[in-house]
PDB file of C-alpha atoms and ligand atoms in Angstrom:
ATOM      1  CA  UNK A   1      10.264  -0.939   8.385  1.00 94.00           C
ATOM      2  CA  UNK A   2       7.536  -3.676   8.030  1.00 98.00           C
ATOM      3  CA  UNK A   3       4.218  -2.020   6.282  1.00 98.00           C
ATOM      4  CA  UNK A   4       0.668  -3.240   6.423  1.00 99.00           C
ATOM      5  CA  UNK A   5      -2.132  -2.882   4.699  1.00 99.00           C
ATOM      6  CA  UNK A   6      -5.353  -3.492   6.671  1.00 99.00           C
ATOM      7  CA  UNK A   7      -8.898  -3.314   5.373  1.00 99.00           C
ATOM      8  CA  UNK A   8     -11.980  -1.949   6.902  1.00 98.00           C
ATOM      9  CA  UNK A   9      -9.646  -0.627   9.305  1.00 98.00           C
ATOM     10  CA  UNK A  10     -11.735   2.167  10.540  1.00 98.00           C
ATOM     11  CA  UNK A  11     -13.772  -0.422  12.878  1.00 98.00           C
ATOM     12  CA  UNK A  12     -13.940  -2.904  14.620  1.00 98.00           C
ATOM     13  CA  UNK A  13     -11.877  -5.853  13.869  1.00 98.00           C
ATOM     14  CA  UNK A  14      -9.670  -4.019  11.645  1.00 98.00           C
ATOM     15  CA  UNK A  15      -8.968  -0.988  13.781  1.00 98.00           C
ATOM     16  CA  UNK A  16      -7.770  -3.708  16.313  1.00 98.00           C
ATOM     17  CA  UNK A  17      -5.364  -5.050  13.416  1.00 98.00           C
ATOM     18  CA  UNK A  18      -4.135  -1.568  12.960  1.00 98.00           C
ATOM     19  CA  UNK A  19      -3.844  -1.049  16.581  1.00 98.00           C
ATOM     20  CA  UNK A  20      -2.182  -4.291  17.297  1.00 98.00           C
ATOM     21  CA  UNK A  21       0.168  -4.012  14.105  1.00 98.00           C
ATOM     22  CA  UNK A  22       1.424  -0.590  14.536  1.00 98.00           C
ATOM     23  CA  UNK A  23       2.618  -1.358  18.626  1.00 97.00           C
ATOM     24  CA  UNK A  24       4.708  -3.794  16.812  1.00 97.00           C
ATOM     25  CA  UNK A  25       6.045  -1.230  15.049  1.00 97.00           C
ATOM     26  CA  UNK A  26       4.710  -2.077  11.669  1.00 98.00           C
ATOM     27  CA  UNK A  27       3.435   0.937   9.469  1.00 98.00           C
ATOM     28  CA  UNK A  28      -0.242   0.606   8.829  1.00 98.00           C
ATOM     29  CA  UNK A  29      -1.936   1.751   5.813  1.00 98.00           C
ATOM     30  CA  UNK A  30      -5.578   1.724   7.145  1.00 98.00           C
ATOM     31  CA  UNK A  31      -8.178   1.620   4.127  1.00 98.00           C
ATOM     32  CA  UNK A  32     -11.839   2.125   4.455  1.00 98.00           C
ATOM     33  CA  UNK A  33     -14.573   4.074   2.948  1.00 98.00           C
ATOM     34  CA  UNK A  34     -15.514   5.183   6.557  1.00 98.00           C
ATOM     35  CA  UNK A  35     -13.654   8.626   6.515  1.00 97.00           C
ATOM     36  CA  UNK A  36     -14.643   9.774   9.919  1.00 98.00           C
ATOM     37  CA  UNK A  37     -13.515   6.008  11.334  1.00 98.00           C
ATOM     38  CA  UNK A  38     -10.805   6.824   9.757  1.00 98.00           C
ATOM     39  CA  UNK A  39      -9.405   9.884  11.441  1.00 97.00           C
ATOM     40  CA  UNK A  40     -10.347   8.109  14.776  1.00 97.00           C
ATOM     41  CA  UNK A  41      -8.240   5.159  13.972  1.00 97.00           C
ATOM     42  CA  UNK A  42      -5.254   7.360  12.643  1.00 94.00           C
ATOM     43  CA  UNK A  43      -1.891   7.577  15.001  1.00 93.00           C
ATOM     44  CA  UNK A  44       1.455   7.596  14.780  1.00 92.00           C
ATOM     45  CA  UNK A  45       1.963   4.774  12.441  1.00 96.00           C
ATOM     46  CA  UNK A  46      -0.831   4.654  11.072  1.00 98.00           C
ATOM     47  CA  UNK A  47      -1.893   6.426   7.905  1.00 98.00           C
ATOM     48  CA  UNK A  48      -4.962   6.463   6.910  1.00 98.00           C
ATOM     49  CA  UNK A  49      -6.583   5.250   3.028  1.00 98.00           C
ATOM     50  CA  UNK A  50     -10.201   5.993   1.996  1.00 98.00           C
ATOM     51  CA  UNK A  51     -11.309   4.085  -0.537  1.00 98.00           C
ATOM     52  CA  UNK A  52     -14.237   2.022  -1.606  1.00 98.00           C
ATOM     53  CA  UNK A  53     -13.086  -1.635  -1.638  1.00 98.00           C
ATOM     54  CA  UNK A  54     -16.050  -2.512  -3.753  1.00 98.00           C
ATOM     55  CA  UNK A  55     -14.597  -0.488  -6.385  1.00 98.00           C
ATOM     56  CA  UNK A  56     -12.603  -3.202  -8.326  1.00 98.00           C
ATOM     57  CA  UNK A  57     -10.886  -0.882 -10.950  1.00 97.00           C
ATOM     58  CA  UNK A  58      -9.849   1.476  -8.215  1.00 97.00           C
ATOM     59  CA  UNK A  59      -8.484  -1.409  -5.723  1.00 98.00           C
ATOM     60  CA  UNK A  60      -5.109  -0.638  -8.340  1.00 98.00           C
ATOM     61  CA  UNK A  61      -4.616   3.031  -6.653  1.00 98.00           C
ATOM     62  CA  UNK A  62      -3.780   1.399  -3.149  1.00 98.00           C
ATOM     63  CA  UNK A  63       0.334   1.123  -2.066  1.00 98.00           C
ATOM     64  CA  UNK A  64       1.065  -2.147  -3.070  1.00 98.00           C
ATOM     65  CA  UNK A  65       4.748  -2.345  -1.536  1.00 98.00           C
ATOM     66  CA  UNK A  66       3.274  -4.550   1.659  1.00 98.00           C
ATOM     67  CA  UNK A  67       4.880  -6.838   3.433  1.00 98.00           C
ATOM     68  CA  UNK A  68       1.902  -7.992   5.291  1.00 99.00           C
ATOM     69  CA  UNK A  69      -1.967  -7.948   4.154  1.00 99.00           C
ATOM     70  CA  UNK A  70      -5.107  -8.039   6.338  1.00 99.00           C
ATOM     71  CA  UNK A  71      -8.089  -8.716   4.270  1.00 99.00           C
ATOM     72  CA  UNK A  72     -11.002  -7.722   6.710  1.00 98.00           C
ATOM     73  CA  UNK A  73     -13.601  -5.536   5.586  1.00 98.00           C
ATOM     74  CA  UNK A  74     -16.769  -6.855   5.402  1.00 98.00           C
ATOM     75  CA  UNK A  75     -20.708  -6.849   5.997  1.00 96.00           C
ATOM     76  CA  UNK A  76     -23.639  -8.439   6.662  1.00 93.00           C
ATOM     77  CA  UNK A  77     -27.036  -8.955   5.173  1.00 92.00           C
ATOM     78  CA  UNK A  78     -30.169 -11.299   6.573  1.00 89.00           C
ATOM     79  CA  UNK A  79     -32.586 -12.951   4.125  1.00 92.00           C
ATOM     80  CA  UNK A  80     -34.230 -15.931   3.169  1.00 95.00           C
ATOM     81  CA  UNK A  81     -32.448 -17.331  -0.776  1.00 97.00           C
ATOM     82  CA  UNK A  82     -35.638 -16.910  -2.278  1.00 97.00           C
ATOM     83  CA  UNK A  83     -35.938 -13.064  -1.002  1.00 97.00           C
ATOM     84  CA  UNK A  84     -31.958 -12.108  -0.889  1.00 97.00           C
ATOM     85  CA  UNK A  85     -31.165  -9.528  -3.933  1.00 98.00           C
ATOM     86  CA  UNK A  86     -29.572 -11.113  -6.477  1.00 98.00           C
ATOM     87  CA  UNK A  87     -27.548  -7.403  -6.358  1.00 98.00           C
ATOM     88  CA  UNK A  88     -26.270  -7.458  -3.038  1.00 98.00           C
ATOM     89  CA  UNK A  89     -25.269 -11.054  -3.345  1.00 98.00           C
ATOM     90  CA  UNK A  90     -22.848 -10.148  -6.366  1.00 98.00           C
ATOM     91  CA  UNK A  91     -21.569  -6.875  -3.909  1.00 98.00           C
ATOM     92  CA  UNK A  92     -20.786  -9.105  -0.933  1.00 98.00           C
ATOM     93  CA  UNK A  93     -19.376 -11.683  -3.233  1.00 98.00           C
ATOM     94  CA  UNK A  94     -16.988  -8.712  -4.705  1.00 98.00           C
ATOM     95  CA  UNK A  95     -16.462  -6.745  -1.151  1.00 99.00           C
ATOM     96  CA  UNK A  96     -15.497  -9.953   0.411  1.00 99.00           C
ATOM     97  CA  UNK A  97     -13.434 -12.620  -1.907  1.00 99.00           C
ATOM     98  CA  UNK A  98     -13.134 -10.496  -5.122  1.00 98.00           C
ATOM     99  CA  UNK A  99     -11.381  -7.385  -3.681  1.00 99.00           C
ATOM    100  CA  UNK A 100      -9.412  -9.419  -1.580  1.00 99.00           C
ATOM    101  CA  UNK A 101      -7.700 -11.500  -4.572  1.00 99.00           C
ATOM    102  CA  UNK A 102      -7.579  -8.192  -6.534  1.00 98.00           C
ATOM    103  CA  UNK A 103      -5.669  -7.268  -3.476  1.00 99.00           C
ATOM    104  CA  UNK A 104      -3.443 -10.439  -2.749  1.00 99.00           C
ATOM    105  CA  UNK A 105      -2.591 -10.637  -6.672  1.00 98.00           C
ATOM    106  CA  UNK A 106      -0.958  -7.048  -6.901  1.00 98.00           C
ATOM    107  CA  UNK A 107       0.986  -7.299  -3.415  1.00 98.00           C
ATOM    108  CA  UNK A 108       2.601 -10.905  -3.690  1.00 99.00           C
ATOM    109  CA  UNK A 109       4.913  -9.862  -6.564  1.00 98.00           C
ATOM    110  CA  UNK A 110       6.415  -6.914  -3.676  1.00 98.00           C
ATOM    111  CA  UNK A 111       6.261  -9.982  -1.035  1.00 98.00           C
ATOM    112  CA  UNK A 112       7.834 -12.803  -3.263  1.00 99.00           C
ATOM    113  CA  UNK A 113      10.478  -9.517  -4.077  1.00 98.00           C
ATOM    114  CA  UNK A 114      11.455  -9.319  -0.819  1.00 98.00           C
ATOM    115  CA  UNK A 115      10.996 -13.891  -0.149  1.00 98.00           C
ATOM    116  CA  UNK A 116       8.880 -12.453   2.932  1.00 98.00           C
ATOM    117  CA  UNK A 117       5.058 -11.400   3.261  1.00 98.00           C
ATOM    118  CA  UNK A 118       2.055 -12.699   5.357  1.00 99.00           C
ATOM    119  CA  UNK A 119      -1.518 -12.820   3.746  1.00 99.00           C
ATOM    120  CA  UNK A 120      -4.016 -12.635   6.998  1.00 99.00           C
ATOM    121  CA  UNK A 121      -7.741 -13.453   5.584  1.00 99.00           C
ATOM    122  CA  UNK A 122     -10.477 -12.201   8.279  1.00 99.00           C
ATOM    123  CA  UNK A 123     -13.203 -15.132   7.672  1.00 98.00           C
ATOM    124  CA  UNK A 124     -15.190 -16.171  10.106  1.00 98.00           C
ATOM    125  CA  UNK A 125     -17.076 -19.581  11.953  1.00 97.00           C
ATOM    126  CA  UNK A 126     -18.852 -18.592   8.570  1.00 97.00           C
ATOM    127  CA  UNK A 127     -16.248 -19.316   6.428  1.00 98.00           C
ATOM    128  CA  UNK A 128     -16.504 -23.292   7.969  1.00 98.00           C
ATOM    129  CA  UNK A 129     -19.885 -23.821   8.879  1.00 96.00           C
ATOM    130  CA  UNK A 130     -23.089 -22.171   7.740  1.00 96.00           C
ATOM    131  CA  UNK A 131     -26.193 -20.991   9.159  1.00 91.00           C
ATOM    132  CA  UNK A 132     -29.634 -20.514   7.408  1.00 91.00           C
ATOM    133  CA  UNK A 133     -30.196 -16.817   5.694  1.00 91.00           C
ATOM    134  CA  UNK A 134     -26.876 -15.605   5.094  1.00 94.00           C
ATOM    135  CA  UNK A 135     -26.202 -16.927   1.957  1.00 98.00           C
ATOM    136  CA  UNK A 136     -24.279 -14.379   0.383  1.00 98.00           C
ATOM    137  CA  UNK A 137     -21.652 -13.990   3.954  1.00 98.00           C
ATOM    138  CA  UNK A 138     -21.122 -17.660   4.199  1.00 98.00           C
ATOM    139  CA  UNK A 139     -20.475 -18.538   0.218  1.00 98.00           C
ATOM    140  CA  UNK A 140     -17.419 -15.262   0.150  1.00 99.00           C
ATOM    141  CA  UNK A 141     -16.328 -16.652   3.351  1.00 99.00           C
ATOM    142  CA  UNK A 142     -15.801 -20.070   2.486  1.00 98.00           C
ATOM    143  CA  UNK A 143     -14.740 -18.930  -1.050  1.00 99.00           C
ATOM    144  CA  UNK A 144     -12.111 -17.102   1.314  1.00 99.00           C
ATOM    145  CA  UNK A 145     -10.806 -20.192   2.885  1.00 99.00           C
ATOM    146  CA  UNK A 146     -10.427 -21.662  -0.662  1.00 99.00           C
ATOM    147  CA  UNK A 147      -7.947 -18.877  -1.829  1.00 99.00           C
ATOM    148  CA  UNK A 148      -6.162 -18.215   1.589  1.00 99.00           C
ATOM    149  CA  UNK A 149      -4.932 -21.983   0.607  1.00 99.00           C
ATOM    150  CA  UNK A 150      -4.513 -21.568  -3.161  1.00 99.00           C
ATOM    151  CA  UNK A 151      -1.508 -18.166  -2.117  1.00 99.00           C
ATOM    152  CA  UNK A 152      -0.246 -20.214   1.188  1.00 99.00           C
ATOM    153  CA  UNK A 153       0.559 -23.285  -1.702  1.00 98.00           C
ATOM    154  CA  UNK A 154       2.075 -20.564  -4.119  1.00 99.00           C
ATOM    155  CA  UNK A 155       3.499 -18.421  -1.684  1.00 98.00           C
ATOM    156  CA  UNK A 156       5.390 -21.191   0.414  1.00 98.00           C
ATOM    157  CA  UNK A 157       8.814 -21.041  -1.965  1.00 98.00           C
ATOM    158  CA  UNK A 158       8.912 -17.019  -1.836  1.00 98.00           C
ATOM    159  CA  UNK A 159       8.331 -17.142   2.348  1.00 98.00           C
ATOM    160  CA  UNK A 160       4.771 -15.905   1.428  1.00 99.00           C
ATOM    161  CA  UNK A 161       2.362 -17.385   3.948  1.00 99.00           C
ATOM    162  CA  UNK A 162      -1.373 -17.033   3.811  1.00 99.00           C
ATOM    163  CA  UNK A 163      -4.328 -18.031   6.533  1.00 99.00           C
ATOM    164  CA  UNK A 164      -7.448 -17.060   7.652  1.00 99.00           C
ATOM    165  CA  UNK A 165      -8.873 -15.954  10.708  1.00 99.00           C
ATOM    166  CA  UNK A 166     -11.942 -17.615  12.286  1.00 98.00           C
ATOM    167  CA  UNK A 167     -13.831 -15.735  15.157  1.00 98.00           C
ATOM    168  CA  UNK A 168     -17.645 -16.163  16.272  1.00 97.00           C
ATOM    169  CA  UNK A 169     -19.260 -12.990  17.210  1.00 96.00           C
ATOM    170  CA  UNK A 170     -17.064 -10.303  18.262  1.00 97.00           C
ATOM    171  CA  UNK A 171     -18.361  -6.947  19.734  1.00 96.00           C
ATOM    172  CA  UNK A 172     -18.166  -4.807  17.065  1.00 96.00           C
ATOM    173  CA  UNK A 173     -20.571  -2.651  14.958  1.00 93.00           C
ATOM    174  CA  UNK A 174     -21.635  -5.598  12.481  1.00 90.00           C
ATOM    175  CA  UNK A 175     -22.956  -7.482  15.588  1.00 92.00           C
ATOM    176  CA  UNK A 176     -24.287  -4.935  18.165  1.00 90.00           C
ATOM    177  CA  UNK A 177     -26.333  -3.201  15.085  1.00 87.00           C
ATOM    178  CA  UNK A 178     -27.873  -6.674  14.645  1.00 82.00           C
ATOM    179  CA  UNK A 179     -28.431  -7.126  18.400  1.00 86.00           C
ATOM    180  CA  UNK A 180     -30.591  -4.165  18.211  1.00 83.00           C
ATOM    181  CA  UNK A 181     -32.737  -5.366  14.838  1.00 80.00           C
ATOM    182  CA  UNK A 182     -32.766  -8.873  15.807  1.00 77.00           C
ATOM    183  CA  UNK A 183     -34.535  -7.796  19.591  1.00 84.00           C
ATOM    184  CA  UNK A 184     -37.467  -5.722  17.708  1.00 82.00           C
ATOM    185  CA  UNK A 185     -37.860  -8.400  15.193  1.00 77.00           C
ATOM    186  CA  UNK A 186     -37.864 -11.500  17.968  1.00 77.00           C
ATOM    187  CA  UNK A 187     -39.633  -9.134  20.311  1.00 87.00           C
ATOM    188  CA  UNK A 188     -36.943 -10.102  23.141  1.00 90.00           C
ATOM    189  CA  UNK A 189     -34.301  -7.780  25.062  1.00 94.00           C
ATOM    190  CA  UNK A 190     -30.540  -7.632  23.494  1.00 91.00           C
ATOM    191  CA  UNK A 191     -29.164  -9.635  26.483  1.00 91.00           C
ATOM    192  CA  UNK A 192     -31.687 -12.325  25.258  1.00 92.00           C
ATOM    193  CA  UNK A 193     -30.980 -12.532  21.897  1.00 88.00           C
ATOM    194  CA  UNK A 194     -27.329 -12.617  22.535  1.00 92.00           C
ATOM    195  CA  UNK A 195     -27.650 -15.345  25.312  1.00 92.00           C
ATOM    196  CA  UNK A 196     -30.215 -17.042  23.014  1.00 89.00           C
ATOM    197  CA  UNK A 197     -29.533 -16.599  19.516  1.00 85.00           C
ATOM    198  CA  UNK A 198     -26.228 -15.501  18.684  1.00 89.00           C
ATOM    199  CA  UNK A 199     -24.331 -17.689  21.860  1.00 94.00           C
ATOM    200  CA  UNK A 200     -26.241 -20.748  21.897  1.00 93.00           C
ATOM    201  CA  UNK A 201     -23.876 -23.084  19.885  1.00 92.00           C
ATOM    202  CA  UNK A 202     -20.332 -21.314  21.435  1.00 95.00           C
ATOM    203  CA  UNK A 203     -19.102 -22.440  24.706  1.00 96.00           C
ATOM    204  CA  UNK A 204     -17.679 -19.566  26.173  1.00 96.00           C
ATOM    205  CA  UNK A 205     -20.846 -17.873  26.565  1.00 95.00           C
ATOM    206  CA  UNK A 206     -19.582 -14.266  25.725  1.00 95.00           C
ATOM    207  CA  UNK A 207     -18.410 -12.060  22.766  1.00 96.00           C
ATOM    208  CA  UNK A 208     -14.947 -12.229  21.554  1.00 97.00           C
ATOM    209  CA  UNK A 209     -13.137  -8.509  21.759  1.00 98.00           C
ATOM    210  CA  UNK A 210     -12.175  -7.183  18.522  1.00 98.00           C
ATOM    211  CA  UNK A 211      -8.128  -6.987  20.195  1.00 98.00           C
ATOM    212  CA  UNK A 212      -8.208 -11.021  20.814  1.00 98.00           C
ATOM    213  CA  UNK A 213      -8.539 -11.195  17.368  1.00 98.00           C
ATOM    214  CA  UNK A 214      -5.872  -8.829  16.645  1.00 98.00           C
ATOM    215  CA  UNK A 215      -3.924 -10.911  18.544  1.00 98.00           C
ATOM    216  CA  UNK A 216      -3.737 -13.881  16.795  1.00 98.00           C
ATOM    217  CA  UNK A 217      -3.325 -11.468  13.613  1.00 98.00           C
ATOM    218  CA  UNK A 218      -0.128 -10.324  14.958  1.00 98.00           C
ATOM    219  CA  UNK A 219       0.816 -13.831  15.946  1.00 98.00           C
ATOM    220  CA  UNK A 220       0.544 -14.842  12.201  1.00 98.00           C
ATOM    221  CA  UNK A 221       2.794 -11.955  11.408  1.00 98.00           C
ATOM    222  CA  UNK A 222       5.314 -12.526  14.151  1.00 97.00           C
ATOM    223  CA  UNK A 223       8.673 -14.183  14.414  1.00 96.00           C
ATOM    224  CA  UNK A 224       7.516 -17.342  15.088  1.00 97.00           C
ATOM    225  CA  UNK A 225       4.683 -17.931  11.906  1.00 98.00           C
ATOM    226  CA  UNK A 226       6.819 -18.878   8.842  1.00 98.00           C
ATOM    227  CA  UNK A 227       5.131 -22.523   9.043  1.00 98.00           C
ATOM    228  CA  UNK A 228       1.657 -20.783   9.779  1.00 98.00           C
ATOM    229  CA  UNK A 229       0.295 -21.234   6.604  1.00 98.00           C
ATOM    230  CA  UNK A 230      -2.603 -22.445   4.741  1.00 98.00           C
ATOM    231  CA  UNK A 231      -4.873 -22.782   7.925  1.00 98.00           C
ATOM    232  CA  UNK A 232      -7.770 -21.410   9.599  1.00 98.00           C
ATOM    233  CA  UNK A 233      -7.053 -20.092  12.965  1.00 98.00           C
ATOM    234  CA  UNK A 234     -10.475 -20.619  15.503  1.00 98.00           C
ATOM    235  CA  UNK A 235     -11.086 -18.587  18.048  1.00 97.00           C
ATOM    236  CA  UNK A 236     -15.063 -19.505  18.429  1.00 96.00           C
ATOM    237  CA  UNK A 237     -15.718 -20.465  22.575  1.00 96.00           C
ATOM    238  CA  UNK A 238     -16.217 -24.377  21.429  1.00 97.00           C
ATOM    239  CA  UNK A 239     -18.253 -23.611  18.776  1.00 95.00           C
ATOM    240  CA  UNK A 240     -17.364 -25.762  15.947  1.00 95.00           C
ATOM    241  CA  UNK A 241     -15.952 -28.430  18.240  1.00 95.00           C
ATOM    242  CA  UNK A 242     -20.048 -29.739  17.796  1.00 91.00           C
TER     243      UNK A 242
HETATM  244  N1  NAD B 301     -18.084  -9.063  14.355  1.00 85.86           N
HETATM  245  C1  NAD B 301     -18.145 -10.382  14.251  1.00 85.86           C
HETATM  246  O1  NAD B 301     -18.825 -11.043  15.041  1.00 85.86           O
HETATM  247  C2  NAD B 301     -17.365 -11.119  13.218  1.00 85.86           C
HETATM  248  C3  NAD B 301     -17.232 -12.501  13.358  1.00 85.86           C
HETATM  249  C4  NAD B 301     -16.508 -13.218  12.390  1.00 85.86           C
HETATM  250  C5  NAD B 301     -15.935 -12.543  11.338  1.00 85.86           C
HETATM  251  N2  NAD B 301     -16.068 -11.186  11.230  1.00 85.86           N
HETATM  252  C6  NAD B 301     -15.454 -10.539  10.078  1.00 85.86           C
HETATM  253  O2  NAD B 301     -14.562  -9.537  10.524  1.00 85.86           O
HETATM  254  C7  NAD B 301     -14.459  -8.526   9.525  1.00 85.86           C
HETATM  255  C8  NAD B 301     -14.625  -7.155  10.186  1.00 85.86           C
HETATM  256  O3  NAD B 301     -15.912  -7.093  10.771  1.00 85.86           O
HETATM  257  P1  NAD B 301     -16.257  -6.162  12.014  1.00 85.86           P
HETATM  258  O4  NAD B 301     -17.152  -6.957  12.890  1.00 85.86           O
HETATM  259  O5  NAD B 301     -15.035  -5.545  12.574  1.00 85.86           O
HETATM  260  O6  NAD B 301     -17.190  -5.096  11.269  1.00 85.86           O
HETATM  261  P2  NAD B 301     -17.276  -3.507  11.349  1.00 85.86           P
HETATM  262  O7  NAD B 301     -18.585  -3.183  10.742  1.00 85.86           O
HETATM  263  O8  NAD B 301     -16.970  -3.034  12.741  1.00 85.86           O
HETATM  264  O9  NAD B 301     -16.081  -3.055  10.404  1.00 85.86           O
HETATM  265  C9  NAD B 301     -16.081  -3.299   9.024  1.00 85.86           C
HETATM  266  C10 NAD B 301     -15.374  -2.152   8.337  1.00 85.86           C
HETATM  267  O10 NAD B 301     -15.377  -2.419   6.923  1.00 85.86           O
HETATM  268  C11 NAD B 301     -15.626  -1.190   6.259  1.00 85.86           C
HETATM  269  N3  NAD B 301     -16.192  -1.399   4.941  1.00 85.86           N
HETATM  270  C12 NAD B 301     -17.360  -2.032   4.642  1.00 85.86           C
HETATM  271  N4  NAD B 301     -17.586  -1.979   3.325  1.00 85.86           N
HETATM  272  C13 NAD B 301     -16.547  -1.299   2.772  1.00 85.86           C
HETATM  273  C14 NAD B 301     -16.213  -0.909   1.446  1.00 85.86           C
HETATM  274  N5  NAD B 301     -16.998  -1.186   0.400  1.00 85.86           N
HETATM  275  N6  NAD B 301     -15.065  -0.224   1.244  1.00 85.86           N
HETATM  276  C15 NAD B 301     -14.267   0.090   2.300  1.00 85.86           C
HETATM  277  N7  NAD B 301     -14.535  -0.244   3.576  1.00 85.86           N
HETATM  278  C16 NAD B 301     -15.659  -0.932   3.795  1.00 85.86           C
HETATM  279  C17 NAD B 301     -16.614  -0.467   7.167  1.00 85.86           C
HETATM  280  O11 NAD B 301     -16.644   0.945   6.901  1.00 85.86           O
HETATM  281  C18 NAD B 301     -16.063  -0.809   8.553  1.00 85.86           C
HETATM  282  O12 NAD B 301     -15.125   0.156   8.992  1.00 85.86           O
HETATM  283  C19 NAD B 301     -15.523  -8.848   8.459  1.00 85.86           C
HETATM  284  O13 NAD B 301     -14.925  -9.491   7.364  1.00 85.86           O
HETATM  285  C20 NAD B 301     -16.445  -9.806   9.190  1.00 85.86           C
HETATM  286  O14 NAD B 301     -17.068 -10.691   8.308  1.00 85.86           O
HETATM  287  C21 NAD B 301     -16.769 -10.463  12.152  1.00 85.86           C
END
């Protein structure tokens, strides 16, 4: 049987993953610090993993005998350089492109094993195009996109592929907390700040659902992705095409 390994699984994005992985029939090892997420997210096929991510020495602890590895977890944080702690830069910098090459280095030697394995990267429009005070989210993300390439170039003679995943906002947690911050700070209602804050340079004037993502996950994974590899897969309503 195929087996995943999806991180930050007990939300959002990743729960979608999970969700779309294990009605393939894939066995999902769902990891997360989030232990009540986690016994939400937990079926049939799909076992659940706390664990803090952040925790580099510990990341050695988690199954390593994957065939397929969603690299997802993540966070936020909104400041001006000059007033963004120098501390959480380094922990989003280790949460989100550290832990995941921790991660990718100990599984591909179980993927090259077996000349099969897919390396999904959740980045973001983030990881290709920046926007002013979130330094720390849009230098891991684009350091993402660097290494999804670096394992799909490695990885191509052992049937190891490797992309990332590029949404604009999706309805999950990350985005409907800041919905609620950003309309006390602008003094505007949520429907405002979505239509003119967060939406204004997509398209498709509307937030992506965690499962479309998931989607295109499982397309990576699927029969038909062996020449999938070292891309970035948009799903943004339009808004990079700017
Ligand atoms: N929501 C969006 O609009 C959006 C857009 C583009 C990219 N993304 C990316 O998608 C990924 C998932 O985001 P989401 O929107 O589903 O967020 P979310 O907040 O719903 O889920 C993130 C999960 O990561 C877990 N997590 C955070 N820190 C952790 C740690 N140290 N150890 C273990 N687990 C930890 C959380 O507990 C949570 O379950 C992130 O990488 C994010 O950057 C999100």
């Amino acid at each position: 049987m195929t087996r995943a390994l999806v991180t930050g699984a007990a939300s959002g994005i990743g729960a979608a993953c999970a969700h779309r992985l294990a009605a393939d029939g894939v066995h999902v090892i769902a990891v997360d610090f989030d232990a009540d997420g986690l016994r939400a997210v937990a079926r049939d096929g799909i076992e659940p993993v706390q664990a803090d991510l952040s925790d580099l020495d510990r990341l050695g602890d988690l199954p390593t005998d994957v065939d397929i590895l969603v690299n997802n977890a993540g966070i936020q944080q909104v400041a001006p350089i000059e007033q963004f702690p120098p501390e959480r830069f380094g922990y989003i910098l280790r949460l989100m492109l550290e832990s995941p090459f921790r991660l990718i280095r100990q599984t591909l030697p179980y993927m090259y094993g077996r000349g099969w394995g897919r390396v999904v990267n959740i980045s973001s429009v983030h990881g290709l195009r920046a926007s002013p005070f979130k330094a720390a989210y849009v230098a891991a993300k684009h350091g993402l996109e660097g290494l999804s390439k670096v394992v799909a170039l490695e990885g191509a003679p052992h049937g190891v592929t490797s992309n990332c995943v590029n949404p604009a906002y999706v309805r999950t947690p990350l985005v409907t907390a800041q919905l609620a911050d950003q309309a006390a700070t602008h003094g505007l209602t949520e429907s405002e700040v979505l239509e003119k804050v967060m939406l204004e340079p997509v398209g498709v004037k509307r937030l992506i659902e965690p499962a479309e993502v998931a989607e295109v996950v499982a397309l990576l994974c699927g029969p038909t992705s062996a020449s999938l590899t070292g891309s970035s897969f948009v799903l943004d309503g339009g808004w990079t095409a700017h």
